[in-house]
Short mmCIF file of N, CA, C and O in Angstrom, two decimals:
data_model
loop_
_atom_site.label_atom_id
_atom_site.label_comp_id
_atom_site.label_asym_id
_atom_site.label_seq_id
_atom_site.Cartn_x
_atom_site.Cartn_y
_atom_site.Cartn_z
N ASP V 27 -0.53 17.90 -16.43
CA ASP V 27 -0.69 16.66 -15.72
C ASP V 27 0.47 15.71 -16.03
O ASP V 27 0.35 14.82 -16.87
N ALA V 28 1.55 15.87 -15.32
CA ALA V 28 2.72 15.01 -15.52
C ALA V 28 2.46 13.58 -15.04
O ALA V 28 3.04 12.64 -15.55
N LEU V 29 1.60 13.42 -14.05
CA LEU V 29 1.28 12.10 -13.50
C LEU V 29 -0.25 11.91 -13.52
O LEU V 29 -0.91 11.97 -12.49
N PRO V 30 -0.82 11.63 -14.69
CA PRO V 30 -2.29 11.57 -14.80
C PRO V 30 -2.94 10.45 -14.00
O PRO V 30 -4.12 10.51 -13.70
N ASN V 31 -2.18 9.41 -13.64
CA ASN V 31 -2.75 8.29 -12.89
C ASN V 31 -2.51 8.39 -11.40
O ASN V 31 -2.84 7.46 -10.66
N LEU V 32 -1.96 9.52 -10.96
CA LEU V 32 -1.69 9.71 -9.54
C LEU V 32 -2.83 10.49 -8.91
O LEU V 32 -3.24 11.53 -9.42
N GLU V 33 -3.35 9.97 -7.82
CA GLU V 33 -4.43 10.63 -7.09
C GLU V 33 -4.01 10.76 -5.63
O GLU V 33 -3.61 9.78 -5.01
N LEU V 34 -4.08 11.97 -5.11
CA LEU V 34 -3.79 12.19 -3.70
C LEU V 34 -5.09 12.02 -2.92
O LEU V 34 -6.11 12.59 -3.29
N ILE V 35 -5.03 11.26 -1.86
CA ILE V 35 -6.22 10.95 -1.06
C ILE V 35 -5.95 11.35 0.38
O ILE V 35 -4.94 10.97 0.96
N ASP V 36 -6.86 12.12 0.95
CA ASP V 36 -6.74 12.50 2.36
C ASP V 36 -6.94 11.27 3.24
O ASP V 36 -7.70 10.36 2.91
N VAL V 37 -6.26 11.27 4.37
CA VAL V 37 -6.41 10.16 5.32
C VAL V 37 -7.70 10.39 6.11
O VAL V 37 -7.79 11.30 6.92
N SER V 38 -8.67 9.56 5.84
CA SER V 38 -9.97 9.63 6.53
C SER V 38 -9.90 8.82 7.82
O SER V 38 -8.93 8.09 8.07
N GLN V 39 -10.95 8.89 8.59
CA GLN V 39 -11.02 8.08 9.81
C GLN V 39 -11.03 6.58 9.45
O GLN V 39 -10.40 5.78 10.13
N THR V 40 -11.69 6.23 8.37
CA THR V 40 -11.73 4.84 7.91
C THR V 40 -10.32 4.35 7.56
O THR V 40 -9.92 3.25 7.96
N ILE V 41 -9.57 5.17 6.83
CA ILE V 41 -8.20 4.80 6.47
C ILE V 41 -7.33 4.70 7.71
O ILE V 41 -6.54 3.76 7.85
N ALA V 42 -7.48 5.64 8.62
CA ALA V 42 -6.68 5.63 9.85
C ALA V 42 -6.95 4.36 10.67
O ALA V 42 -6.01 3.74 11.19
N MET V 43 -8.21 3.98 10.79
CA MET V 43 -8.55 2.77 11.54
C MET V 43 -8.00 1.52 10.85
O MET V 43 -7.49 0.62 11.50
N LYS V 44 -8.13 1.47 9.53
CA LYS V 44 -7.60 0.33 8.78
C LYS V 44 -6.08 0.29 8.90
O LYS V 44 -5.50 -0.79 9.06
N ALA V 45 -5.43 1.44 8.86
CA ALA V 45 -3.97 1.50 9.01
C ALA V 45 -3.55 1.00 10.38
O ALA V 45 -2.57 0.25 10.50
N ALA V 46 -4.27 1.38 11.41
CA ALA V 46 -3.95 0.91 12.77
C ALA V 46 -4.07 -0.61 12.85
O ALA V 46 -3.23 -1.29 13.46
N SER V 47 -5.09 -1.14 12.21
CA SER V 47 -5.29 -2.60 12.20
C SER V 47 -4.16 -3.29 11.45
O SER V 47 -3.61 -4.30 11.92
N ILE V 48 -3.80 -2.78 10.29
CA ILE V 48 -2.71 -3.36 9.49
C ILE V 48 -1.41 -3.30 10.28
O ILE V 48 -0.66 -4.27 10.34
N ARG V 49 -1.15 -2.14 10.91
CA ARG V 49 0.10 -1.96 11.66
C ARG V 49 0.20 -2.95 12.81
O ARG V 49 1.24 -3.56 13.04
N SER V 50 -0.89 -3.14 13.53
CA SER V 50 -0.84 -4.04 14.68
C SER V 50 -0.77 -5.51 14.25
O SER V 50 -0.09 -6.31 14.87
N GLU V 51 -1.46 -5.83 13.18
CA GLU V 51 -1.52 -7.23 12.74
C GLU V 51 -0.25 -7.68 12.01
O GLU V 51 0.16 -8.83 12.12
N PHE V 52 0.37 -6.77 11.27
CA PHE V 52 1.49 -7.15 10.41
C PHE V 52 2.82 -6.51 10.83
O PHE V 52 3.82 -6.66 10.13
N SER V 53 2.82 -5.78 11.94
CA SER V 53 4.05 -5.18 12.48
C SER V 53 4.83 -4.37 11.45
O SER V 53 6.04 -4.48 11.36
N CYS V 54 4.12 -3.60 10.65
CA CYS V 54 4.81 -2.74 9.69
C CYS V 54 4.85 -1.31 10.23
O CYS V 54 4.24 -1.01 11.25
N THR V 55 5.59 -0.46 9.55
CA THR V 55 5.71 0.92 10.01
C THR V 55 4.40 1.68 9.79
O THR V 55 3.57 1.28 8.96
N THR V 56 4.23 2.76 10.51
CA THR V 56 3.02 3.58 10.35
C THR V 56 2.88 4.10 8.92
O THR V 56 1.78 3.99 8.35
N PRO V 57 3.93 4.66 8.29
CA PRO V 57 3.76 5.12 6.91
C PRO V 57 3.35 3.99 5.95
O PRO V 57 2.49 4.20 5.09
N ASP V 58 3.96 2.81 6.10
CA ASP V 58 3.57 1.67 5.25
C ASP V 58 2.11 1.28 5.48
O ASP V 58 1.38 0.98 4.53
N ALA V 59 1.68 1.29 6.72
CA ALA V 59 0.30 0.93 7.05
C ALA V 59 -0.68 1.94 6.46
O ALA V 59 -1.72 1.56 5.92
N ILE V 60 -0.36 3.22 6.54
CA ILE V 60 -1.23 4.27 5.97
C ILE V 60 -1.27 4.13 4.45
O ILE V 60 -2.33 4.22 3.83
N HIS V 61 -0.11 3.91 3.85
CA HIS V 61 -0.02 3.72 2.40
C HIS V 61 -0.88 2.53 1.96
O HIS V 61 -1.68 2.62 1.02
N ALA V 62 -0.74 1.40 2.65
CA ALA V 62 -1.50 0.19 2.32
C ALA V 62 -3.00 0.39 2.54
O ALA V 62 -3.81 0.00 1.69
N ALA V 63 -3.37 0.99 3.65
CA ALA V 63 -4.79 1.21 3.95
C ALA V 63 -5.43 2.15 2.93
O ALA V 63 -6.57 1.94 2.52
N THR V 64 -4.68 3.15 2.51
CA THR V 64 -5.20 4.08 1.50
C THR V 64 -5.39 3.37 0.17
O THR V 64 -6.42 3.54 -0.48
N ALA V 65 -4.40 2.58 -0.24
CA ALA V 65 -4.52 1.83 -1.49
C ALA V 65 -5.71 0.87 -1.43
O ALA V 65 -6.46 0.73 -2.40
N ASP V 66 -5.89 0.21 -0.30
CA ASP V 66 -7.00 -0.72 -0.14
C ASP V 66 -8.34 -0.01 -0.18
O ASP V 66 -9.26 -0.45 -0.87
N GLU V 67 -8.44 1.08 0.54
CA GLU V 67 -9.71 1.82 0.60
C GLU V 67 -10.09 2.37 -0.78
O GLU V 67 -11.26 2.38 -1.15
N ALA V 68 -9.09 2.80 -1.54
CA ALA V 68 -9.35 3.36 -2.89
C ALA V 68 -9.49 2.25 -3.93
O ALA V 68 -9.81 2.54 -5.08
N ILE V 69 -9.25 1.01 -3.51
CA ILE V 69 -9.17 -0.13 -4.44
C ILE V 69 -8.31 0.28 -5.63
O ILE V 69 -8.74 0.28 -6.79
N ALA V 70 -7.08 0.66 -5.29
CA ALA V 70 -6.11 1.14 -6.27
C ALA V 70 -5.74 0.03 -7.26
O ALA V 70 -5.98 -1.15 -7.00
N GLY V 71 -5.11 0.45 -8.33
CA GLY V 71 -4.63 -0.52 -9.31
C GLY V 71 -3.50 -1.37 -8.77
O GLY V 71 -3.22 -2.44 -9.30
N GLY V 72 -2.87 -0.91 -7.70
CA GLY V 72 -1.81 -1.66 -7.05
C GLY V 72 -1.23 -0.89 -5.89
O GLY V 72 -1.36 0.33 -5.80
N PHE V 73 -0.63 -1.62 -4.97
CA PHE V 73 0.08 -1.05 -3.83
C PHE V 73 1.56 -1.25 -4.12
O PHE V 73 2.06 -2.37 -4.09
N LEU V 74 2.27 -0.18 -4.47
CA LEU V 74 3.67 -0.26 -4.88
C LEU V 74 4.58 -0.07 -3.69
O LEU V 74 4.49 0.94 -2.98
N THR V 75 5.45 -1.03 -3.46
CA THR V 75 6.39 -1.00 -2.34
C THR V 75 7.65 -1.74 -2.76
O THR V 75 7.66 -2.45 -3.76
N ASN V 76 8.70 -1.56 -2.00
CA ASN V 76 9.89 -2.37 -2.23
C ASN V 76 10.18 -3.26 -1.02
O ASN V 76 11.24 -3.84 -0.91
N ASP V 77 9.21 -3.35 -0.13
CA ASP V 77 9.34 -4.16 1.09
C ASP V 77 8.64 -5.49 0.87
O ASP V 77 7.41 -5.58 0.93
N LYS V 78 9.42 -6.53 0.62
CA LYS V 78 8.85 -7.84 0.32
C LYS V 78 8.04 -8.42 1.47
O LYS V 78 7.19 -9.27 1.27
N ARG V 79 8.27 -7.93 2.68
CA ARG V 79 7.51 -8.43 3.84
C ARG V 79 6.03 -8.03 3.74
O ARG V 79 5.19 -8.61 4.39
N LEU V 80 5.73 -7.03 2.92
CA LEU V 80 4.35 -6.56 2.80
C LEU V 80 3.56 -7.32 1.73
O LEU V 80 2.37 -7.07 1.54
N ARG V 81 4.21 -8.24 1.06
CA ARG V 81 3.56 -8.99 -0.02
C ARG V 81 2.28 -9.68 0.44
O ARG V 81 1.31 -9.79 -0.29
N GLY V 82 2.23 -10.14 1.67
CA GLY V 82 1.09 -10.91 2.16
C GLY V 82 -0.06 -10.08 2.73
O GLY V 82 -0.99 -10.64 3.28
N LEU V 83 0.00 -8.76 2.59
CA LEU V 83 -1.10 -7.94 3.12
C LEU V 83 -2.41 -8.29 2.42
O LEU V 83 -2.45 -8.41 1.20
N PRO V 84 -3.48 -8.45 3.17
CA PRO V 84 -4.77 -8.79 2.57
C PRO V 84 -5.47 -7.54 2.03
O PRO V 84 -6.37 -6.98 2.66
N LEU V 85 -5.05 -7.10 0.87
CA LEU V 85 -5.61 -5.89 0.27
C LEU V 85 -6.51 -6.25 -0.90
O LEU V 85 -6.40 -7.33 -1.48
N ARG V 86 -7.37 -5.32 -1.26
CA ARG V 86 -8.26 -5.52 -2.42
C ARG V 86 -7.59 -5.12 -3.72
O ARG V 86 -8.24 -5.05 -4.76
N CYS V 87 -6.29 -4.85 -3.66
CA CYS V 87 -5.51 -4.53 -4.85
C CYS V 87 -4.21 -5.33 -4.77
O CYS V 87 -3.80 -5.75 -3.69
N PRO V 88 -3.56 -5.54 -5.90
CA PRO V 88 -2.32 -6.32 -5.86
C PRO V 88 -1.19 -5.57 -5.16
O PRO V 88 -1.10 -4.35 -5.25
N VAL V 89 -0.35 -6.31 -4.43
CA VAL V 89 0.86 -5.75 -3.83
C VAL V 89 1.97 -5.92 -4.86
O VAL V 89 2.29 -7.05 -5.26
N LEU V 90 2.53 -4.81 -5.33
CA LEU V 90 3.55 -4.82 -6.37
C LEU V 90 4.90 -4.49 -5.76
O LEU V 90 5.06 -3.44 -5.13
N ILE V 91 5.88 -5.38 -5.96
CA ILE V 91 7.22 -5.18 -5.43
C ILE V 91 8.07 -4.51 -6.52
O ILE V 91 8.27 -5.08 -7.60
N LEU V 92 8.55 -3.31 -6.25
CA LEU V 92 9.24 -2.49 -7.23
C LEU V 92 10.43 -3.21 -7.86
O LEU V 92 10.57 -3.23 -9.08
N ASP V 93 11.31 -3.79 -7.05
CA ASP V 93 12.48 -4.49 -7.60
C ASP V 93 12.07 -5.58 -8.58
O ASP V 93 12.72 -5.78 -9.61
N GLU V 94 11.00 -6.31 -8.28
CA GLU V 94 10.54 -7.38 -9.15
C GLU V 94 9.98 -6.83 -10.46
O GLU V 94 10.18 -7.41 -11.53
N LEU V 95 9.30 -5.70 -10.38
CA LEU V 95 8.77 -5.07 -11.60
C LEU V 95 9.90 -4.58 -12.49
O LEU V 95 9.83 -4.73 -13.71
N ILE V 96 10.93 -4.02 -11.88
CA ILE V 96 12.07 -3.52 -12.66
C ILE V 96 12.79 -4.68 -13.33
O ILE V 96 13.14 -4.60 -14.51
N ARG V 97 13.00 -5.76 -12.59
CA ARG V 97 13.70 -6.93 -13.15
C ARG V 97 12.91 -7.58 -14.28
O ARG V 97 13.50 -8.14 -15.21
N SER V 98 11.60 -7.55 -14.19
CA SER V 98 10.79 -8.23 -15.21
C SER V 98 10.57 -7.39 -16.46
O SER V 98 10.07 -7.89 -17.46
N SER V 99 10.96 -6.12 -16.41
CA SER V 99 10.74 -5.27 -17.61
C SER V 99 11.92 -5.26 -18.54
O SER V 99 12.94 -5.80 -18.36
#
């Protein structure tokens, strides 16, 4: 287990619908919307991205900006 905190989650109908909503509401790419919807549905420890435009997504987990995490460490 090289990545013990990594969990792969299949895209369910619930995730797909939430991704479609995120994509239409926030004009983000389909992969970003699926990533965000999956993190939200799983109530992940965080949604890791390097796209600062996604900071305002209304998720049930924190939106973590990679560049900011690297700079603060």
